[in-house]
PDB file of C-alpha atoms in Angstrom:
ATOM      1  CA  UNK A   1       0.000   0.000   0.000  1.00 81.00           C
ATOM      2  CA  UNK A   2       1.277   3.527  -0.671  1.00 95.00           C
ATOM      3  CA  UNK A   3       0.388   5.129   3.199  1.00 98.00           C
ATOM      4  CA  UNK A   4      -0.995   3.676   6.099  1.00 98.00           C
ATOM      5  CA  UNK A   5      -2.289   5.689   8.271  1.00 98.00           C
ATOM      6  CA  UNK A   6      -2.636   4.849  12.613  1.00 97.00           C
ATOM      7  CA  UNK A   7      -5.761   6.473  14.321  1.00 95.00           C
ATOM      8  CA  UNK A   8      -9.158   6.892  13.120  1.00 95.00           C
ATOM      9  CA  UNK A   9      -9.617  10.237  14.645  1.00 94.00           C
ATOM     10  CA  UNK A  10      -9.831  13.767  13.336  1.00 95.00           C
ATOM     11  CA  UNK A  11      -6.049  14.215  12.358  1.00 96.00           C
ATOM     12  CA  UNK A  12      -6.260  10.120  11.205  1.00 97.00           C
ATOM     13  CA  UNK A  13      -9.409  10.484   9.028  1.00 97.00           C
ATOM     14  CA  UNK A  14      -8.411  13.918   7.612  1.00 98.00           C
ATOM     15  CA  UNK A  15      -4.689  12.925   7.040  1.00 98.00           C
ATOM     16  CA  UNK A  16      -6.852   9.715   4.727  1.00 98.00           C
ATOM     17  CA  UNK A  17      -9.018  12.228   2.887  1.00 98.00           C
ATOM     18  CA  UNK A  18      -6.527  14.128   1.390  1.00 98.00           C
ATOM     19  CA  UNK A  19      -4.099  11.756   0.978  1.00 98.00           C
ATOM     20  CA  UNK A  20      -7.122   9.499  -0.949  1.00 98.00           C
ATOM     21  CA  UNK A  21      -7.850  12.818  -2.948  1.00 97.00           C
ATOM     22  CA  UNK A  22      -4.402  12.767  -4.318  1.00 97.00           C
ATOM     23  CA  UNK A  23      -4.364   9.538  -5.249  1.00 96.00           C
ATOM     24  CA  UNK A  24      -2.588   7.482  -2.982  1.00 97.00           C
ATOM     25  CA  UNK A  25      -3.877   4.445  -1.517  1.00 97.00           C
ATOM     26  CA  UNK A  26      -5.016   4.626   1.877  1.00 98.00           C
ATOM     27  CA  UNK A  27      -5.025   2.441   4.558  1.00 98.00           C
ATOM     28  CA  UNK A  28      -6.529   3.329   8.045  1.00 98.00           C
ATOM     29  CA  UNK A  29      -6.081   0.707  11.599  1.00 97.00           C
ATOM     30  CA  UNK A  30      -7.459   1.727  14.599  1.00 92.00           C
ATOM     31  CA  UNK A  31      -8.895  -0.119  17.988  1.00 85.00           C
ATOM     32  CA  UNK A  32     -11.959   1.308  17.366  1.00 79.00           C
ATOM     33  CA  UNK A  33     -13.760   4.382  19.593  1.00 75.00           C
ATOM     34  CA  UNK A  34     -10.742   7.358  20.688  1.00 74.00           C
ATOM     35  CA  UNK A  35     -11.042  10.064  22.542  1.00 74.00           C
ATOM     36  CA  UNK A  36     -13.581  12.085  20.449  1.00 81.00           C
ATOM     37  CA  UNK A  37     -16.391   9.489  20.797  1.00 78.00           C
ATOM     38  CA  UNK A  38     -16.456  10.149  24.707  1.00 72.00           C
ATOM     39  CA  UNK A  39     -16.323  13.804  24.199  1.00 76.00           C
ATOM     40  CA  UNK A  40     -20.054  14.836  25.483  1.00 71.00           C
ATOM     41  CA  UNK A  41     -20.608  17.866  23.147  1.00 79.00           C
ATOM     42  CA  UNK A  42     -18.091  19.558  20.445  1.00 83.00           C
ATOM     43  CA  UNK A  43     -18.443  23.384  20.254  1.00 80.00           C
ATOM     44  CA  UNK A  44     -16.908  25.783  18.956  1.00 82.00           C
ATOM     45  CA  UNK A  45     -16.550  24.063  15.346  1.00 85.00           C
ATOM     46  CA  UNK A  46     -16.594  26.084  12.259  1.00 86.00           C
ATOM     47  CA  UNK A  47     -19.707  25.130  10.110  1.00 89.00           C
ATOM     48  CA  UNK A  48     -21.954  23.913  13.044  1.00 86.00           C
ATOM     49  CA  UNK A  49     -24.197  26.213  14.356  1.00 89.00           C
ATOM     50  CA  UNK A  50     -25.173  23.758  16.988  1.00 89.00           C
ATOM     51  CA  UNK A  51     -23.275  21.669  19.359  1.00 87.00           C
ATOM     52  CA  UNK A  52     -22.191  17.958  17.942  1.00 89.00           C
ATOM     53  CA  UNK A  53     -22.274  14.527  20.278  1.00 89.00           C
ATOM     54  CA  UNK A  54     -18.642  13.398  19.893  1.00 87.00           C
ATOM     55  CA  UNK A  55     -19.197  10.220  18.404  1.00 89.00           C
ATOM     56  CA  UNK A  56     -21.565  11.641  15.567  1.00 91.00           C
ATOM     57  CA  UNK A  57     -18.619  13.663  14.771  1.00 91.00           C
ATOM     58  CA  UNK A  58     -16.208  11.026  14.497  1.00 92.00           C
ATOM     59  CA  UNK A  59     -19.028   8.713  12.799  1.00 94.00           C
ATOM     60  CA  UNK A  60     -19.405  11.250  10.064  1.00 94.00           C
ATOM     61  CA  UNK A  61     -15.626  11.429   9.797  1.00 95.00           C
ATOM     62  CA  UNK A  62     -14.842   8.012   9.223  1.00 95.00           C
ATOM     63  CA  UNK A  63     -18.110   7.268   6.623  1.00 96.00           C
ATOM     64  CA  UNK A  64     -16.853   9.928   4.815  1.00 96.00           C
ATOM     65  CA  UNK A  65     -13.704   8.865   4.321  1.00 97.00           C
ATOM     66  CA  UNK A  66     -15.030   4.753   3.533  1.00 97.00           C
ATOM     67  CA  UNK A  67     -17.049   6.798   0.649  1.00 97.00           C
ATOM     68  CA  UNK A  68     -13.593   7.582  -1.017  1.00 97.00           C
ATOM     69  CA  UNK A  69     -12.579   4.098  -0.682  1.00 97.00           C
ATOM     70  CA  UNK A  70     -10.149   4.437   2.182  1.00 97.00           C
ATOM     71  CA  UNK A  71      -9.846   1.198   3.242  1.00 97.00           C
ATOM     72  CA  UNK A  72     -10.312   0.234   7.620  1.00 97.00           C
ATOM     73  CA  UNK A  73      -8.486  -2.397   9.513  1.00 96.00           C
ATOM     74  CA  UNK A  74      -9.218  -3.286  13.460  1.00 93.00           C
ATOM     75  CA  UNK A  75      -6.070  -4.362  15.329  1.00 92.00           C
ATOM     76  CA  UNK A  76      -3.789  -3.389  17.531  1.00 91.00           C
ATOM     77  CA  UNK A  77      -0.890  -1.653  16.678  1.00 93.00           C
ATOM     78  CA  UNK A  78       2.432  -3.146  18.894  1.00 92.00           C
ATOM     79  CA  UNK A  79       5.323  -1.929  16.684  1.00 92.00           C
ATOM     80  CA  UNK A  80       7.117   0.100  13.623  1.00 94.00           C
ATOM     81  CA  UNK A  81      10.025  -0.786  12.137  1.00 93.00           C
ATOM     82  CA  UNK A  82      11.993  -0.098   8.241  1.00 93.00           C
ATOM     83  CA  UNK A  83      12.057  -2.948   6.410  1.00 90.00           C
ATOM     84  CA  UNK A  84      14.858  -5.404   5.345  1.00 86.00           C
ATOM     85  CA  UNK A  85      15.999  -2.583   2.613  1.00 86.00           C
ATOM     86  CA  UNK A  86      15.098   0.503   4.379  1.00 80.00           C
ATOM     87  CA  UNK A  87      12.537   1.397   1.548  1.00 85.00           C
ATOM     88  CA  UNK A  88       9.541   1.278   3.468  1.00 91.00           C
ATOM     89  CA  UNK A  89       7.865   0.914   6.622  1.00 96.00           C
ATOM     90  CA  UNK A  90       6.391  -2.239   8.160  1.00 96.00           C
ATOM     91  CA  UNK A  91       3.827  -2.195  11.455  1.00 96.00           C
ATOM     92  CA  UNK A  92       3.362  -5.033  13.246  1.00 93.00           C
ATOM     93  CA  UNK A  93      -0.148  -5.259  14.637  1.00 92.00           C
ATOM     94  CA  UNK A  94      -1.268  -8.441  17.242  1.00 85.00           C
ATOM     95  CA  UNK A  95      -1.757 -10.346  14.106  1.00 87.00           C
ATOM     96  CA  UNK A  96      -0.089  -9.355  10.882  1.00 92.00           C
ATOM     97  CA  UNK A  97       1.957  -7.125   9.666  1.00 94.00           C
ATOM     98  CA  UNK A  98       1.748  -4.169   7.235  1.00 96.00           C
ATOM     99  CA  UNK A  99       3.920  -2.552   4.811  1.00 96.00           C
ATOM    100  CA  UNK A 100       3.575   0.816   3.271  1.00 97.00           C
ATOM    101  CA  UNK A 101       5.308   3.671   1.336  1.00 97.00           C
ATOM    102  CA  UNK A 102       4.312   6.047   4.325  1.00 98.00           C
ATOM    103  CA  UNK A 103       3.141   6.356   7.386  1.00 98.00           C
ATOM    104  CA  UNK A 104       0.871   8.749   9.400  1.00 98.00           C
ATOM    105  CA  UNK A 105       1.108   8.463  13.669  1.00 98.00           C
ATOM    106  CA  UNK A 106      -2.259   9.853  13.858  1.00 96.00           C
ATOM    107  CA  UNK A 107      -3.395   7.792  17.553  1.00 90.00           C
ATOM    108  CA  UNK A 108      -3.935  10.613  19.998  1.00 81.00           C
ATOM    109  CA  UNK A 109      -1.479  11.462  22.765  1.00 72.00           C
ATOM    110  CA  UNK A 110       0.199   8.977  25.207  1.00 63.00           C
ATOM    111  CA  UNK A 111      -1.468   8.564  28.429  1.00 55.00           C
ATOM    112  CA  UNK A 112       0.953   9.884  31.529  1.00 57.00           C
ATOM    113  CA  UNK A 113       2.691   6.677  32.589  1.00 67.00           C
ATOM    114  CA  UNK A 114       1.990   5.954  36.508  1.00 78.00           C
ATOM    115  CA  UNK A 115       3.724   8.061  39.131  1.00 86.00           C
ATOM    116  CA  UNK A 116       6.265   5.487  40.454  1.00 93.00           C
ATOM    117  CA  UNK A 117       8.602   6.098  42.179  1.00 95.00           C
ATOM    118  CA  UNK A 118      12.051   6.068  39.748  1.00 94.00           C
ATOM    119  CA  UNK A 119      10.415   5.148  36.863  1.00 92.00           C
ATOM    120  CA  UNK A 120      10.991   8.682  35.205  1.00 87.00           C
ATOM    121  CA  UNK A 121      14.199   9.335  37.524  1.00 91.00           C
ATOM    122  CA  UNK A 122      15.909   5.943  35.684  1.00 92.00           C
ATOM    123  CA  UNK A 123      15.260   6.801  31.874  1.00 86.00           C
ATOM    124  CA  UNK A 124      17.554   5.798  30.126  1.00 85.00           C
ATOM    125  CA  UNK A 125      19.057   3.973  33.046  1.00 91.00           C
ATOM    126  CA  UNK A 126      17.458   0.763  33.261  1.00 93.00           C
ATOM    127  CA  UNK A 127      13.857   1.973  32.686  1.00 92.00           C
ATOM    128  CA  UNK A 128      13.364   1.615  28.342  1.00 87.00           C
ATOM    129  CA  UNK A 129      10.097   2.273  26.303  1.00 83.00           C
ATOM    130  CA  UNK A 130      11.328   0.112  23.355  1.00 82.00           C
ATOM    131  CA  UNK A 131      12.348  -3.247  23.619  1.00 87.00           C
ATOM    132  CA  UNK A 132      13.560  -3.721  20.000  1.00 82.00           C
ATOM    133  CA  UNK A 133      15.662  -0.667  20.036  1.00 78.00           C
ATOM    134  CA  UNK A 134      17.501  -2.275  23.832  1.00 85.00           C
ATOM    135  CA  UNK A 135      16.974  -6.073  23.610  1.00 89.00           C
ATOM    136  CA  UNK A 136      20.216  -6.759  22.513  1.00 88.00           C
ATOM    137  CA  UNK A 137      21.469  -5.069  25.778  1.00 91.00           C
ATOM    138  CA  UNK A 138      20.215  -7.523  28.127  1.00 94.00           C
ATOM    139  CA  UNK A 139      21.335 -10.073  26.734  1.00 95.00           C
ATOM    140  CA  UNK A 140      21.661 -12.904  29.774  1.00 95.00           C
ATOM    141  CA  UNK A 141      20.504 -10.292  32.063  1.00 96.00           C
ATOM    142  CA  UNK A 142      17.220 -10.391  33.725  1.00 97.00           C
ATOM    143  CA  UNK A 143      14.768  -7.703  32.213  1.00 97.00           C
ATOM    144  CA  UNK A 144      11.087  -7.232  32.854  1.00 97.00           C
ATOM    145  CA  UNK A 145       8.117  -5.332  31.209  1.00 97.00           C
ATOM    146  CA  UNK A 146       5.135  -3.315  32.723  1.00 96.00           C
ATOM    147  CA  UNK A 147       2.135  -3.796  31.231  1.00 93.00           C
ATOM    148  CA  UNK A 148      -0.977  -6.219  30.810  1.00 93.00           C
ATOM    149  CA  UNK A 149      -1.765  -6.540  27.503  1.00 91.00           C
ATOM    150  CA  UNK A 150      -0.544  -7.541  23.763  1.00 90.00           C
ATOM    151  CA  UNK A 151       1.952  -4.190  23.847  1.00 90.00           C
ATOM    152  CA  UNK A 152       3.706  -5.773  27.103  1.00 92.00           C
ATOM    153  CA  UNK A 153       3.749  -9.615  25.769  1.00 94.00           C
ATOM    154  CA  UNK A 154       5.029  -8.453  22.308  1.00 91.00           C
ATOM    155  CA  UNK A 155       7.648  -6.110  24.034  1.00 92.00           C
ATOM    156  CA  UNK A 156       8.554  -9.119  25.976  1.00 96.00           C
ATOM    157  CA  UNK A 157       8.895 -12.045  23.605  1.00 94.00           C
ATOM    158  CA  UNK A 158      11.416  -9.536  21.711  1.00 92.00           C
ATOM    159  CA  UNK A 159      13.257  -9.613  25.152  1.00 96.00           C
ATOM    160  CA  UNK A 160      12.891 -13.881  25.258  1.00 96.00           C
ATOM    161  CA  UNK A 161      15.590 -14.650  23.315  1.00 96.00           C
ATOM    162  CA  UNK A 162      18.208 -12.116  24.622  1.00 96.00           C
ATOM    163  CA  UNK A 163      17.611 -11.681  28.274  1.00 97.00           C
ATOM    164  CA  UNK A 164      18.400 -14.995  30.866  1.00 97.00           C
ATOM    165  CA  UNK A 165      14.974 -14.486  31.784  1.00 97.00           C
ATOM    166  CA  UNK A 166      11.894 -11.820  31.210  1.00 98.00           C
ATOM    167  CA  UNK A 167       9.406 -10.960  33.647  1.00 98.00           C
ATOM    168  CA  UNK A 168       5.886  -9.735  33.518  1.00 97.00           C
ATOM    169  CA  UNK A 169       4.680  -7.089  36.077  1.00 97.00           C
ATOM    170  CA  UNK A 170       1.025  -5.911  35.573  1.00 96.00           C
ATOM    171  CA  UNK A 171       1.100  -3.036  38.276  1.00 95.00           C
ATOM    172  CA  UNK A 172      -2.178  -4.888  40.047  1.00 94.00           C
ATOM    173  CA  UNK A 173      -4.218  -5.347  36.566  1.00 94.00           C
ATOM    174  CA  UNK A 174      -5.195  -9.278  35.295  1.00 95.00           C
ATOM    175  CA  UNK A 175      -3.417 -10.070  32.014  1.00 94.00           C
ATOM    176  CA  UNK A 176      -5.769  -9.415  29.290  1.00 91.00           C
ATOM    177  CA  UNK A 177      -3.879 -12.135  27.068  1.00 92.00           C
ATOM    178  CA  UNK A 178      -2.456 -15.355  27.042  1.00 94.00           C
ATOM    179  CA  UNK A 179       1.442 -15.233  28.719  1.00 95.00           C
ATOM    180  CA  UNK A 180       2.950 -18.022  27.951  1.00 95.00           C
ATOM    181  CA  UNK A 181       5.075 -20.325  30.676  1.00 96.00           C
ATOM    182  CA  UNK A 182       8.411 -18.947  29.601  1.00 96.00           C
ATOM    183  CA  UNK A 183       7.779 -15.630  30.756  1.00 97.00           C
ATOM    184  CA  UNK A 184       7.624 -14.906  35.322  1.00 97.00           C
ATOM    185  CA  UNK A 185       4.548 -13.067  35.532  1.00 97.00           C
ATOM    186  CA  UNK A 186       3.718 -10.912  39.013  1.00 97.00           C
ATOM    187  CA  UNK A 187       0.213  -8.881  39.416  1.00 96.00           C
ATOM    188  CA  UNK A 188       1.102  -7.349  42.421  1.00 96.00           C
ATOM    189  CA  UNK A 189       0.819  -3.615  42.590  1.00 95.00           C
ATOM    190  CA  UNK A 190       4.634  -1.664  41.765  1.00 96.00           C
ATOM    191  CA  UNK A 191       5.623   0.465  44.388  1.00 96.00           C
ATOM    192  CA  UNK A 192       9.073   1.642  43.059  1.00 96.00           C
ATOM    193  CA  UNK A 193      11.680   1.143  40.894  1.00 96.00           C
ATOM    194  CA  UNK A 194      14.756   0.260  42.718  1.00 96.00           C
ATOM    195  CA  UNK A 195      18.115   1.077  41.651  1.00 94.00           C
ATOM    196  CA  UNK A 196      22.222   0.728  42.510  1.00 93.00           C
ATOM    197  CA  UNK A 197      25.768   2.562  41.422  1.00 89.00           C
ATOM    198  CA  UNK A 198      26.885   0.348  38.843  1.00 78.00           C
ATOM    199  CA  UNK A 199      30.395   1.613  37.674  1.00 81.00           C
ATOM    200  CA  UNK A 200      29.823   4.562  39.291  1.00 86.00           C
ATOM    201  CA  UNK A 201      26.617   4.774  37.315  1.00 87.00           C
ATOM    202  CA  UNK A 202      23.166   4.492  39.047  1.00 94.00           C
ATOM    203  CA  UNK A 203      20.910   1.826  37.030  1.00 94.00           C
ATOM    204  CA  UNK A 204      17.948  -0.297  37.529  1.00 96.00           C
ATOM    205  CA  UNK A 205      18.104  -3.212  40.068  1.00 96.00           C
ATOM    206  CA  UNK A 206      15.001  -4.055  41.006  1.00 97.00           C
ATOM    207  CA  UNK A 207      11.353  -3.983  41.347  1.00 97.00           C
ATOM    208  CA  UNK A 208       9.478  -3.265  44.472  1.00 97.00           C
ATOM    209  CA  UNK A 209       6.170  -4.579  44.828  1.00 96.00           C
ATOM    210  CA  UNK A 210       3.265  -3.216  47.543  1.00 95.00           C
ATOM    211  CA  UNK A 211       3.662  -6.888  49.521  1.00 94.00           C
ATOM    212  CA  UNK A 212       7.257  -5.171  50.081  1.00 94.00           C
ATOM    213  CA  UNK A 213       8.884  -7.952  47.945  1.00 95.00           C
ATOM    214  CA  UNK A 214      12.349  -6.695  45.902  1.00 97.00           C
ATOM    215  CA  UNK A 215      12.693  -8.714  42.406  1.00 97.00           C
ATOM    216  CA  UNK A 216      16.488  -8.190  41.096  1.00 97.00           C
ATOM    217  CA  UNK A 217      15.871  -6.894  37.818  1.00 97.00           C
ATOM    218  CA  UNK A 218      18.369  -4.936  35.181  1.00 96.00           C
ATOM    219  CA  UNK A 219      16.034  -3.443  33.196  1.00 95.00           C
ATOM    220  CA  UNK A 220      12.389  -2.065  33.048  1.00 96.00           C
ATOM    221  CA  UNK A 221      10.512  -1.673  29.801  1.00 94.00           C
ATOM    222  CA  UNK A 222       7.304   0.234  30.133  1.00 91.00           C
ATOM    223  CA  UNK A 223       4.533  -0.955  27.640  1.00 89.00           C
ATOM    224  CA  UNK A 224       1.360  -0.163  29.074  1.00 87.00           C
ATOM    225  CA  UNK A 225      -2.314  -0.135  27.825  1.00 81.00           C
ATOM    226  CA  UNK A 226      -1.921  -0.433  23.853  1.00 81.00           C
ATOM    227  CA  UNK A 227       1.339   1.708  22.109  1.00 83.00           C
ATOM    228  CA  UNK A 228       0.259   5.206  21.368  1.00 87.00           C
ATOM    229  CA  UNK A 229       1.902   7.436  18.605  1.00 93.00           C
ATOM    230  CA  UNK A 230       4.914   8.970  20.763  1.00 90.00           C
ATOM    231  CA  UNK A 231       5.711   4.802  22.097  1.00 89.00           C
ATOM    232  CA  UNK A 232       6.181   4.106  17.883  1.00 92.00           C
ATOM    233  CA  UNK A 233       8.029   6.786  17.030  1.00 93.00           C
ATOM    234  CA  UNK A 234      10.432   6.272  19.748  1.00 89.00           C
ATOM    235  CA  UNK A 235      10.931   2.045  18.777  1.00 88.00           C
ATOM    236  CA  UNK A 236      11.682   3.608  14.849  1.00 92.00           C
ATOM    237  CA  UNK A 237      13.989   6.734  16.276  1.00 91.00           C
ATOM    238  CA  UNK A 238      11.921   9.177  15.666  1.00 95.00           C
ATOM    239  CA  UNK A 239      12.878  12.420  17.655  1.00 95.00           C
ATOM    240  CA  UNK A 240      10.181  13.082  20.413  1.00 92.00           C
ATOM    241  CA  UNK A 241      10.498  16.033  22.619  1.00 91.00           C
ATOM    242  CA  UNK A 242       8.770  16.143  26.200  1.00 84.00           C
ATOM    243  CA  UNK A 243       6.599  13.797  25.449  1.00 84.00           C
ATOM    244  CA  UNK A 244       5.448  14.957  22.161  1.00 92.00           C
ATOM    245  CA  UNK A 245       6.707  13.785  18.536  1.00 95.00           C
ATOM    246  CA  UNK A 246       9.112  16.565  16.954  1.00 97.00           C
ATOM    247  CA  UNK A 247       8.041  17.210  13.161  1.00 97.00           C
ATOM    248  CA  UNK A 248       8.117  19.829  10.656  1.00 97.00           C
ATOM    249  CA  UNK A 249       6.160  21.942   8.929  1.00 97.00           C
ATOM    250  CA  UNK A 250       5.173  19.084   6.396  1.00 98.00           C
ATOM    251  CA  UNK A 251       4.591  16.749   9.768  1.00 98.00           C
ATOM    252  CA  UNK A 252       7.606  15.085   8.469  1.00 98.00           C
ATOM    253  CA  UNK A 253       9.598  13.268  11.315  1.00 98.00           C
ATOM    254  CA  UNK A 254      13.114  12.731  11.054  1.00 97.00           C
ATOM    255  CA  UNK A 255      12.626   9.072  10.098  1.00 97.00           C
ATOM    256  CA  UNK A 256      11.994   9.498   6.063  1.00 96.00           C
ATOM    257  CA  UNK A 257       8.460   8.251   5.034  1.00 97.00           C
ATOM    258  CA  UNK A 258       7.158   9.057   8.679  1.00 98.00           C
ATOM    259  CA  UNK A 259       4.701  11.727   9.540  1.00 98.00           C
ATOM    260  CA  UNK A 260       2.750  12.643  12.605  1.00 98.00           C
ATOM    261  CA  UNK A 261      -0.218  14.665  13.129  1.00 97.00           C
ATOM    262  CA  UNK A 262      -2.684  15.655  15.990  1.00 95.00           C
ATOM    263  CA  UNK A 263      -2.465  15.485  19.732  1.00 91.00           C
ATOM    264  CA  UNK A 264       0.839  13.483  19.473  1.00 93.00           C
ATOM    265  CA  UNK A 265       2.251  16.542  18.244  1.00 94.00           C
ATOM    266  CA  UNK A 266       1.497  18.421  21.484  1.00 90.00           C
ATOM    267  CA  UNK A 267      -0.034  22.131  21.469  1.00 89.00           C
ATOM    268  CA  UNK A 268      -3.344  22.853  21.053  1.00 86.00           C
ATOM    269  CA  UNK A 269      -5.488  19.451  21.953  1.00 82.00           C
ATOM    270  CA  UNK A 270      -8.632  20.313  19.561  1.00 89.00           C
ATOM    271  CA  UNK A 271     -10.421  19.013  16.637  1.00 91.00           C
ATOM    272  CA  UNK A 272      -9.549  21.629  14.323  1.00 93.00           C
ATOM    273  CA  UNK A 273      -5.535  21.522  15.086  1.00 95.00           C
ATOM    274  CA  UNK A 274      -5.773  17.638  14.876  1.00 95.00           C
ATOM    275  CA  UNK A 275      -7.753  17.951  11.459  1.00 96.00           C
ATOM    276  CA  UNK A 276      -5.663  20.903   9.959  1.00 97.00           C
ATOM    277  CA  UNK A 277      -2.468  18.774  11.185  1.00 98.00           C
ATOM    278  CA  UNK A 278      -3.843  15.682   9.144  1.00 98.00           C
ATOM    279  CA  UNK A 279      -4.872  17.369   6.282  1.00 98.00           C
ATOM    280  CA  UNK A 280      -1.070  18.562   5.959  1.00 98.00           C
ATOM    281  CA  UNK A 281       0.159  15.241   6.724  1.00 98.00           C
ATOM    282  CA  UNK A 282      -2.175  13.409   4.082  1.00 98.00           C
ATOM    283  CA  UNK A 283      -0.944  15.688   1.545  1.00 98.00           C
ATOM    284  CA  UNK A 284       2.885  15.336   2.450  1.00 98.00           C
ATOM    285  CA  UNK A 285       2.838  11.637   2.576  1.00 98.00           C
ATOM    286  CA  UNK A 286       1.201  11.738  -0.615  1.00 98.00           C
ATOM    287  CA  UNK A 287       4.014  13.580  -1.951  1.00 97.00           C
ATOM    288  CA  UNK A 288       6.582  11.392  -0.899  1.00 97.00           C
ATOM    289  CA  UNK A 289       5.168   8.011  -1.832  1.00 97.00           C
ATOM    290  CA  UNK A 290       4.677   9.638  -5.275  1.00 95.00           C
ATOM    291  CA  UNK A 291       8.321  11.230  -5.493  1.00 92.00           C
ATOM    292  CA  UNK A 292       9.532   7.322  -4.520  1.00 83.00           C
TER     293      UNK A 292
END
């Protein structure tokens, strides 16, 4: 496919509609509902005089779109890599995988990790947010992953065959998949990240869990609830800025064939900066896919 595009809200659906218009083909994946469908009213939107339910909004969006033969996928997305000759993308949903000319980060903003204590302090210390990027550092260490769902097993069964052993902490939440035998799972509540001087460096050494247990651990990768925009751009090295993903005026990243558009972007969080932001996008991506 020429551009896929991830997020079905306004900067995903508008980033589609232009791209569609000029001529690409278009490729939308989503989990479904996003933040728009639980907004209660939308005001303050040029063209309606009166108030819209959220969800009609984003209804209306997305039909429109289907009429110009963008083409929907459901799934989960769990990664974003190049691929084997750096001429394209490839994302890797629960499922399958995906490969495209372009692609749009269009999935809303990341939700605010939980305040633990040391997870922020040990960034880049012990505490990741990509385990393809760090696997290969662990290798016969002991790392674990925070998370309950198909983000943290697929960030962990890229860990399997590098680390001595991978661990499963789900901060007090059941699994909401299958883990499979080879990887320690713990449901207890986190308390804190732990850490030691390590050649004079301070890194990661353990979890702490509410029942006061310590598990020695060397590394922490954070993959909670399902990867948002700023969680793929960091696994392909995209540059991302306080929590928000750095782009252009073209919502080019710095990862060719990689735009962003919407919250993700930071700034105004409304409708008509996600939408304008999309439309840009749509239109840039189309342009490069045509240019390759």
């Amino acid at each position: 496919m020429d551009i896929l595009i991830i997020g079905s809200g306004p900067a995903g659906i508008s980033a589609a509609l232009y791209a569609k218009r000029a001529g690409a083909d278009v490729t939308v994946i989503s989990r479904g509902s996003g933040a728009l469908a639980k907004a209660e009213r939308i005001e303050n939107y040029y063209g309606l005089a009166e108030p819209v339910i959220g969800a009609e909004l984003e209804a209306n969006g997305i039909a429109g779109a289907k009429r110009l033969g963008v083409k929907f996928v459901e799934g989960e997305v769990v990664g974003l890599t190049m691929n084997d000759d750096f001429t394209g993308l490839v994302v890797q949903t629960a499922k399958e995988k995906f490969e495209a000319g372009a692609v749009i980060l269009a999935a809303g903003s990341t939700r605010l990790a939980p305040k633990i204590p040391g997870l922020k302090e040990m960034e880049g210390k012990g505490v990741s947010y990509c385990a393809i990027c760090d696997a290969f550092f662990y290798r016969g260490k002991v790392a674990a992953v925070l998370g309950e769902g198909e983000y943290a097993l697929h960030e962990a069964e890229i860990l399997l065959p590098h680390a001595s052993k991978v661990m499963l902490f789900t901060n007090g939440k059941e699994p909401t998949v299958a883990i499979p035998d080879s990887i320690e799972v713990h449901k207890e509540k986190v308390s804190a990240v732990e850490a030691a001087t390590e050649n004079g460096t301070e890194r990661v050494s353990g979890v702490m869990t509410e029942d006061g247990t310590l598990t020695p651990v060397n590394g922490l990768f954070v993959a909670l609830g399902t990867a948002g925009s700023v969680d793929l751009a960091r696994k392909i090295g995209a540059a991302v800025d306080n929590n928000r993903i750095v782009t252009d005026a073209e919502m080019a990243t710095n990862v060719p064939g990689l735009y962003a558009a919407g919250d993700c972007n930071g700034g105004l969080l409304q409708v008509v900066k996600a939408a304008y932001e999309g439309a840009v996008a749509g239109l840039a991506a189309a342009k490069y896919v045509r240019k390759r």
